[in-house]
Amino acid sequence: MPISRRDFLRRSAFAAGATLARQSGHQHAAPIQARPALDPNSLAKFVDPLPIPALAHSMTTRPSPTDPKIKIPFYRVSMQAFDTHVHRDLKPTRMWGFGGSFPGPTFDVASTQEILVEWANELPHQHFLPIDHTLHGAEKDQPEVRSVAHVHGAKVPPESDGYPENWLVPGKSAVYHYPNQQDAAMLWYHDHAMGINRLNIFAGLAGAYIVRDKVEDALHLPPAKYEVPLVICDRMFDKDGQLYYPVSDKPDTPWIPEFFGDAHLVNGKLFPFLEVEPRKYRFRVLNAGNGRFYHLGLSNKLPLHQIGTDQGLLAAPVAAQQIMIAPGERLDLVVDFKECAGTQILLTDDFVPLMQFRVSATSVKDDSALPLALRPMQKLQESAAAKTRFLSLDEIDDKVQNPVRMLLNGKAWHDPVTENPTLNSTEIWAFVNPTDDSHPIHLHLVKFQILDRRKIENFAYLSRQELHFTGPVVPPDPDEAGWKDTVRAHPGMLTRIIARFEGYPGRYVWHCHILEHEDNEMMRPFDVLQTR
Ligand code: C2O
Ligand code: CU
Ligand code: CU
């Protein structure tokens, strides 16, 4: 098979030492770097304590939109520009964040406790990252700064979901209603503005949203003091410590197919450290990166006990030394530092250090549990599916095989809606991926289960739209065998998920969570149809 320019660049980037994510997003040629780059490895490591994002607080109550007699907590969170030290030895970095921080304040809410959030855009009127005005929704006649908040993984009415076109300009705000009628899980919130989402999230517009419930409480997992959110993402910085988002070599179309940075922020710091006791901890991990797949592990090979996925607890913990997490995905991990008293351990992405744990020397009492059974999971039956939709993931290349846009099932954002499940129906969505990328596909509103994956013959699909299987049916890995809202559709495979479209009728979106793909047409609306 002839090797394309893109493949070649990808391989040479890999040979040059870039971390290539296994069975995942790949590496392109180094994009244009106009300003002198910061080499993060030149920085002193583990000199900044890991920040713990503040909790979001409701200041008041307001009548519930569904029953005005009931008063429910009301929050107000504003998106602001701010300057922050991402490292002790760097000048302050300009970022944009919810509540003027990155990550934004953590929501910590009880399941079924509905809340209202007023999301206020108090950002400047000018963007500081390179907008590509040829992308749909980001044309020159659109306001430069637009934002809309979306809680990823939340089951919410459509008008509160943060539809990408429902953006607000600086000075405006919107009140969204979150019923929280869902199981305990770590969700996250982030900007979702059409055509500039990758830039807004890159700027820092993201935070954690944790839902609790009684099933989880009864498990006696490590308590709040020992429960730590880890919001991980990659960035690039210039020598002045400013965020740097690379551009293509074509000035009119600065869009790049994927962003991979060499500097990794954990809760907004480069190489932070965390002092821990020799006992069990619970880590709520979010990959908030634009395009990077992380392969998390600990330097001393201590097992990571995964207790949950995107949408909550697994049926039983799964132990592993390394776990992959794609953009948009979450991991709920328990780590027991008991045997590690007095040592220092690195959290790594393959061999790249992300942060350090300093385990104190004196042993402590640990009453928390790592139960063998967590939450029973009812498998959705294929026979319950009213429909299977085959949906291709498409990359459109230029003459030299550089991607120019990405599509879902051959359709662009503005094409008429084609996915329209009926409310309360169950459907199988089968993603056909003949591209070279693993695409983390995310559906709003619903949680789903992964049925299986199967290798396909790309050429037969690309040339004749025929599905030829070249391998056996592979069940989901144990670490993704729980409830999900984002699924890695691996290259050269058919990936099948099953979901019940319950909650609310109305218009939602599904998309690839590689933000560069999402912003360049790899996002589609879908309608949940009201039953009559
Ligand atoms: Cu993380 Cu459309 O969302
Ligand atoms: Cu989402
Ligand atoms: Cu993608």
XYZ file of C-alpha atoms and ligand atoms in Angstrom:
537
model
C 0.000 0.000 0.000
C 1.384 3.405 -0.912
C 2.277 5.502 2.048
C 0.564 8.869 2.109
C 2.248 12.091 3.053
C 0.171 12.204 6.159
C 1.212 8.705 7.178
C 4.774 9.616 6.513
C 4.608 12.736 8.635
C 2.837 10.828 11.319
C 5.535 8.203 11.411
C 8.380 10.654 11.364
C 6.755 12.605 14.180
C 6.626 9.354 16.082
C 10.214 8.506 15.293
C 11.201 11.929 16.545
C 9.966 10.931 19.954
C 6.431 12.216 20.059
C 4.200 10.035 22.172
C 1.898 8.190 19.878
C -1.223 7.030 21.570
C -1.663 3.333 20.941
C -4.830 2.456 19.013
C -5.738 6.051 19.172
C -5.239 9.492 17.799
C -2.062 9.872 15.864
C 0.542 12.541 15.437
C 0.870 14.990 12.577
C 3.809 17.004 11.433
C 4.717 19.659 13.938
C 2.394 22.549 13.123
C 3.778 26.015 12.588
C 5.198 27.385 15.789
C 5.447 31.125 15.295
C 6.640 32.044 18.772
C 9.559 30.506 20.672
C 8.191 27.417 22.399
C 8.606 26.529 26.017
C 10.232 23.170 26.611
C 8.303 21.933 29.619
C 11.134 19.579 30.485
C 13.321 22.573 31.211
C 11.080 23.349 34.199
C 11.730 22.190 37.758
C 9.419 19.263 38.425
C 7.053 18.795 41.358
C 7.488 22.213 42.909
C 3.806 23.228 42.890
C 1.162 21.565 45.050
C -1.769 20.078 43.126
C -4.605 22.621 43.245
C -8.007 21.300 44.248
C -10.726 23.258 42.440
C -13.111 25.065 44.785
C -16.659 23.756 45.143
C -19.407 25.649 43.375
C -21.826 27.176 45.891
C -25.395 28.167 45.400
C -26.094 31.597 46.815
C -29.837 31.389 46.836
C -32.854 29.337 45.787
C -35.383 29.868 43.043
C -38.652 28.195 42.070
C -38.240 24.987 40.108
C -39.238 25.314 36.452
C -41.226 22.086 36.749
C -42.981 22.903 40.031
C -42.804 26.572 41.121
C -43.888 25.608 44.654
C -40.504 23.940 45.157
C -37.451 26.099 45.739
C -34.220 24.719 44.312
C -30.563 25.788 44.603
C -29.521 28.523 42.225
C -25.903 28.929 41.147
C -24.275 31.628 39.131
C -21.030 30.901 37.319
C -19.365 33.453 35.111
C -16.810 32.863 32.402
C -13.924 35.232 32.820
C -10.409 35.912 31.651
C -7.819 35.516 34.379
C -4.082 35.148 34.868
C -2.696 32.136 36.670
C 0.595 30.521 37.550
C 0.674 27.159 35.813
C 4.178 26.692 37.239
C 6.221 28.372 39.968
C 8.880 29.574 37.525
C 6.622 30.832 34.739
C 5.065 34.241 34.289
C 1.288 34.243 34.774
C -0.621 32.622 31.921
C -3.693 34.284 30.452
C -6.576 31.818 30.451
C -10.364 31.835 30.274
C -12.291 29.903 32.858
C -15.571 29.354 34.628
C -15.502 31.267 37.895
C -12.208 32.760 36.733
C -10.292 29.532 37.288
C -9.165 26.425 35.490
C -10.537 23.947 36.215
C -13.729 25.820 37.064
C -15.461 25.234 40.409
C -16.570 21.637 40.989
C -20.305 21.044 41.221
C -21.134 18.442 43.843
C -24.811 17.585 43.722
C -27.113 14.854 44.966
C -28.894 12.711 42.422
C -32.512 13.914 41.944
C -31.710 17.292 43.548
C -32.503 19.624 40.708
C -30.538 22.840 40.400
C -30.473 25.992 38.318
C -27.276 27.487 36.977
C -26.934 30.915 35.473
C -24.003 30.749 33.078
C -22.741 34.249 32.386
C -20.390 35.162 29.584
C -18.116 37.838 31.046
C -15.288 37.184 28.623
C -13.498 39.896 26.629
C -14.854 40.757 23.179
C -11.761 39.512 21.411
C -10.409 36.016 21.211
C -6.746 35.333 21.903
C -6.550 32.086 19.960
C -6.539 31.613 16.175
C -10.114 31.446 14.851
C -10.572 29.706 11.513
C -13.261 31.748 9.788
C -13.793 29.095 7.126
C -15.304 26.736 9.703
C -19.075 26.517 9.912
C -20.399 28.835 12.593
C -17.167 30.799 12.938
C -17.507 32.955 9.822
C -16.196 36.486 9.790
C -19.673 37.915 10.363
C -20.082 35.985 13.608
C -19.074 37.553 16.922
C -15.533 36.531 17.755
C -16.251 35.548 21.327
C -19.219 33.276 21.847
C -19.802 30.633 24.485
C -22.407 28.185 25.666
C -22.120 25.870 28.659
C -22.830 22.166 28.322
C -22.775 19.589 31.100
C -21.286 16.527 29.429
C -23.116 13.407 30.533
C -26.076 15.215 32.048
C -29.610 14.109 31.300
C -31.201 17.484 30.753
C -34.060 19.053 28.801
C -32.859 20.205 25.372
C -33.142 23.907 26.173
C -30.625 23.435 29.008
C -28.209 21.201 27.148
C -26.057 23.920 25.650
C -26.879 23.460 22.000
C -23.825 24.645 20.019
C -25.802 27.360 18.235
C -27.286 28.708 21.472
C -24.136 30.649 22.261
C -24.048 33.941 24.063
C -21.839 36.936 23.505
C -20.012 38.729 26.351
C -22.441 40.512 28.641
C -25.167 37.882 28.229
C -26.194 34.983 30.433
C -28.610 32.048 30.408
C -30.233 30.066 33.218
C -30.134 26.311 32.711
C -32.058 23.664 34.618
C -30.358 20.427 35.680
C -32.809 17.831 37.065
C -29.950 15.459 38.039
C -32.264 12.475 37.610
C -29.365 10.128 37.093
C -26.958 7.843 38.906
C -23.846 8.961 40.739
C -21.082 9.801 38.261
C -18.504 12.425 37.459
C -19.787 14.546 34.635
C -18.034 17.655 33.412
C -19.018 20.990 32.020
C -17.385 22.858 29.202
C -18.003 25.342 26.439
C -19.725 24.056 23.295
C -19.774 27.072 20.949
C -20.037 26.272 17.272
C -16.784 26.465 15.330
C -14.587 27.677 18.218
C -15.230 25.021 20.839
C -11.680 23.678 20.563
C -10.292 27.140 21.270
C -12.633 27.932 24.149
C -11.931 24.659 25.940
C -8.221 25.040 25.204
C -8.441 28.490 26.829
C -9.690 26.754 29.997
C -13.487 26.720 29.874
C -14.069 23.395 31.665
C -14.808 21.993 35.118
C -16.066 18.915 36.979
C -19.675 18.133 37.888
C -20.096 15.306 40.380
C -23.413 13.573 41.060
C -23.781 11.512 44.268
C -26.330 8.932 45.298
C -27.197 6.480 48.072
C -25.896 3.406 46.295
C -22.485 5.016 46.134
C -22.670 6.327 49.708
C -23.372 2.820 51.022
C -20.102 1.540 49.578
C -17.868 3.456 52.014
C -15.431 4.452 49.345
C -12.672 6.857 50.437
C -14.462 9.928 51.893
C -14.354 13.507 50.610
C -10.971 14.331 52.168
C -9.423 11.459 50.222
C -11.337 11.978 47.014
C -9.390 14.048 44.506
C -10.485 15.221 41.057
C -7.722 15.043 38.455
C -8.504 17.135 35.394
C -5.796 16.284 32.888
C -5.072 18.001 29.594
C -2.190 18.811 27.279
C -1.239 22.284 26.143
C 1.608 24.142 24.467
C 3.192 27.227 25.947
C 5.513 29.851 24.583
C 8.611 31.085 26.370
C 6.536 33.770 28.096
C 4.340 31.132 29.634
C 1.392 31.967 27.370
C -0.890 29.351 25.875
C 0.026 28.532 22.331
C -2.459 26.962 19.933
C -0.687 26.005 16.699
C -1.937 26.843 13.206
C -1.722 25.210 9.809
C 0.654 26.477 7.144
C -2.265 28.108 5.290
C -2.988 31.551 6.753
C -6.639 31.560 5.619
C -7.408 28.178 7.150
C -5.491 27.949 10.429
C -7.442 24.842 11.529
C -5.244 21.874 12.418
C -6.590 18.295 12.317
C -5.652 17.493 15.930
C -3.924 19.265 18.754
C -1.281 17.453 20.789
C 0.700 19.409 23.363
C 3.911 18.598 25.153
C 2.928 20.249 28.436
C 0.456 18.458 30.689
C -1.715 20.295 33.159
C -3.191 18.442 36.103
C -5.839 20.641 37.738
C -4.212 23.540 35.930
C -0.565 22.998 37.020
C 2.485 21.618 35.248
C 4.091 18.728 37.152
C 2.256 19.277 40.438
C 2.763 17.135 43.541
C 0.225 15.855 46.035
C 1.020 14.803 49.599
C -0.929 11.683 50.418
C -1.232 9.331 53.380
C -0.472 5.625 53.093
C -4.111 4.668 52.600
C -6.808 4.440 49.945
C -7.611 7.429 47.751
C -10.272 7.947 45.182
C -9.282 9.814 42.024
C -11.901 11.223 39.684
C -10.028 11.515 36.411
C -11.143 13.553 33.426
C -9.351 13.802 30.113
C -10.094 17.414 29.186
C -7.561 17.429 26.359
C -8.470 18.401 22.809
C -7.133 15.316 21.062
C -4.741 13.326 23.208
C -5.441 9.826 24.485
C -3.730 9.273 27.826
C -2.357 5.967 29.070
C -2.285 6.438 32.799
C -0.146 4.399 35.157
C 1.941 4.710 38.299
C 5.735 4.581 38.229
C 5.913 1.851 40.890
C 3.370 -0.302 38.994
C 0.884 -0.003 41.831
C -2.497 -1.200 40.544
C -5.190 1.263 39.595
C -8.532 -0.076 40.760
C -11.092 1.282 38.376
C -14.492 1.537 40.014
C -16.335 3.651 37.493
C -16.621 4.888 33.936
C -18.162 7.992 32.335
C -21.632 7.376 33.691
C -20.903 5.884 37.082
C -19.932 2.799 38.993
C -18.888 -0.431 37.344
C -20.481 -3.672 38.503
C -17.148 -4.599 40.090
C -13.699 -3.011 40.312
C -11.176 -3.746 37.569
C -7.487 -3.645 38.434
C -4.921 -2.563 35.853
C -1.440 -1.111 35.717
C -2.294 1.134 32.835
C -5.608 2.575 31.709
C -6.392 4.468 28.537
C -8.613 7.530 28.653
C -9.747 9.402 25.543
C -10.808 13.054 25.332
C -14.122 13.522 27.131
C -13.936 10.241 29.068
C -13.784 9.893 32.846
C -12.275 7.293 35.134
C -13.143 6.649 38.752
C -10.074 5.112 40.384
C -9.114 3.837 43.812
C -5.418 3.680 44.618
C -4.143 2.190 47.863
C -0.872 3.791 48.943
C -0.730 1.600 52.077
C 2.383 -0.305 51.073
C 4.104 2.814 49.752
C 4.664 4.779 52.969
C 7.597 7.150 52.672
C 7.944 6.851 48.902
C 7.363 9.112 45.935
C 5.334 7.854 43.026
C 4.731 9.371 39.621
C 1.497 9.395 37.713
C 2.580 8.892 34.127
C 1.286 8.938 30.585
C 3.284 6.045 29.202
C 6.672 7.176 30.519
C 5.953 10.885 30.651
C 5.535 12.134 34.233
C 2.329 14.083 34.845
C 2.433 14.545 38.603
C 3.956 13.167 41.787
C 2.453 11.575 44.869
C 4.457 11.986 48.092
C 3.357 9.303 50.479
C 3.853 10.192 54.138
C 5.849 7.769 56.261
C 3.630 7.091 59.236
C 0.910 4.516 58.840
C -2.684 5.603 59.279
C -6.025 4.000 59.950
C -8.123 3.479 56.830
C -11.808 2.693 57.306
C -12.733 3.064 53.693
C -13.547 0.127 51.479
C -12.877 -1.135 48.001
C -15.919 -3.407 47.715
C -15.884 -6.423 45.422
C -19.319 -5.514 44.129
C -20.237 -1.926 43.329
C -23.470 -1.398 41.431
C -25.387 -4.102 39.581
C -25.537 -3.392 35.894
C -28.477 -4.448 33.827
C -27.335 -5.302 30.341
C -29.368 -3.754 27.564
C -30.567 -6.522 25.283
C -29.928 -6.297 21.576
C -33.353 -7.783 21.005
C -34.846 -4.674 22.632
C -33.420 -2.436 19.911
C -36.017 -0.932 17.594
C -33.332 -0.080 15.098
C -29.658 -0.344 14.200
C -28.095 2.698 12.573
C -24.865 2.231 10.659
C -22.982 5.515 10.860
C -19.670 6.117 9.187
C -16.891 8.305 10.532
C -15.418 10.107 7.574
C -12.254 11.993 6.935
C -12.132 14.156 3.806
C -8.577 14.726 2.597
C -7.034 17.142 0.136
C -4.861 16.022 -2.761
C -1.872 15.367 -0.543
C -3.943 13.466 1.959
C -4.135 16.078 4.612
C -7.545 16.139 6.232
C -9.656 19.157 5.358
C -12.840 18.183 7.163
C -14.413 15.330 9.071
C -18.002 14.146 8.732
C -20.455 11.850 10.447
C -22.151 9.503 8.034
C -21.233 11.736 5.128
C -23.282 14.593 6.495
C -22.344 18.071 7.621
C -23.813 19.993 10.559
C -26.366 21.926 8.532
C -27.724 18.896 6.638
C -31.227 17.820 7.686
C -31.424 15.652 10.807
C -31.089 11.963 10.026
C -30.829 10.407 13.496
C -34.239 10.617 15.133
C -34.886 7.945 17.761
C -38.294 7.856 19.398
C -38.447 8.779 23.075
C -37.985 5.685 25.266
C -36.918 3.506 22.367
C -33.714 1.499 22.370
C -31.337 1.726 19.432
C -28.028 0.286 18.353
C -25.619 2.748 16.791
C -22.877 1.044 14.817
C -19.950 3.311 14.014
C -17.998 2.328 10.915
C -14.516 3.788 11.122
C -12.415 3.440 7.966
C -10.106 6.333 9.028
C -6.695 6.106 10.701
C -7.913 7.761 13.899
C -9.656 6.492 16.945
C -12.636 8.819 17.340
C -14.148 9.227 20.810
C -17.821 9.480 19.890
C -20.087 11.180 22.405
C -23.869 11.303 22.509
C -25.644 13.942 24.525
C -28.622 13.093 26.777
C -28.124 9.329 26.989
C -25.901 6.810 28.655
C -25.077 3.717 26.672
C -23.336 0.369 26.785
C -20.698 -0.806 24.362
C -21.815 -3.992 22.662
C -18.708 -4.954 20.712
C -16.133 -4.085 18.097
C -15.103 -5.887 14.966
C -12.323 -5.395 12.420
C -13.460 -4.397 8.962
C -11.795 -4.231 5.606
C -11.354 -0.501 5.060
C -10.911 -0.658 1.308
C -14.149 -2.532 0.695
C -15.964 0.019 2.804
C -14.329 3.079 1.288
C -14.700 1.944 -2.303
C -18.020 0.126 -2.247
C -19.601 0.879 1.158
C -19.460 -2.839 1.880
C -18.837 -4.175 5.351
C -16.422 -7.084 5.310
C -15.331 -8.357 8.663
C -11.774 -9.529 8.993
C -11.783 -10.498 12.654
C -13.892 -11.894 15.448
C -16.455 -9.951 17.487
C -14.572 -8.358 20.382
C -16.470 -7.526 23.577
C -15.693 -4.223 25.342
C -12.645 -4.185 27.591
C -13.475 -4.718 31.282
C -12.612 -1.078 31.978
C -15.279 0.162 29.564
C -17.917 -2.439 30.332
C -19.997 0.009 32.375
C -22.272 2.880 31.463
C -20.615 5.222 29.016
C -21.354 8.462 27.224
C -18.243 8.509 25.064
C -16.913 5.524 23.133
C -13.616 5.040 21.373
C -14.442 4.026 17.822
C -11.142 2.485 16.828
C -9.696 2.726 13.319
C -10.599 -0.028 10.893
C -13.382 -1.273 13.108
C -17.118 -1.368 13.505
C -17.987 -0.267 17.053
C -21.503 -0.925 18.303
C -23.245 0.751 21.216
C -26.754 0.356 22.590
C -28.764 3.128 24.237
C -32.232 3.841 25.494
C -33.258 7.321 24.415
C -35.049 8.320 27.565
C -35.395 11.595 29.360
C -36.712 14.330 27.132
C -37.820 14.771 23.557
C -36.047 17.406 21.524
C -32.863 18.277 19.718
C -29.455 17.182 20.971
C -26.076 16.539 19.360
C -23.635 13.711 18.890
C -20.045 14.267 17.923
C -16.433 13.262 18.001
C -14.755 14.538 21.169
C -11.501 15.275 19.392
C -12.315 18.955 19.476
C -10.605 19.784 16.197
C -12.804 17.182 14.496
C -15.928 18.402 16.253
C -15.305 21.988 15.161
C -14.820 20.914 11.560
C -18.140 19.158 10.921
C -17.741 15.983 12.967
C -20.862 16.885 14.898
C -24.484 16.289 14.044
C -27.813 17.181 15.583
C -30.176 14.370 16.524
C -33.851 14.526 17.455
C -35.558 12.513 20.141
C -39.095 12.225 18.865
C -42.089 12.544 21.152
C -44.250 9.432 21.277
C -47.881 10.016 20.466
Cu -18.178 16.970 26.177
Cu -20.910 17.614 23.342
O -19.635 17.320 24.829
Cu -21.740 16.176 26.160
Cu -12.671 12.332 15.484
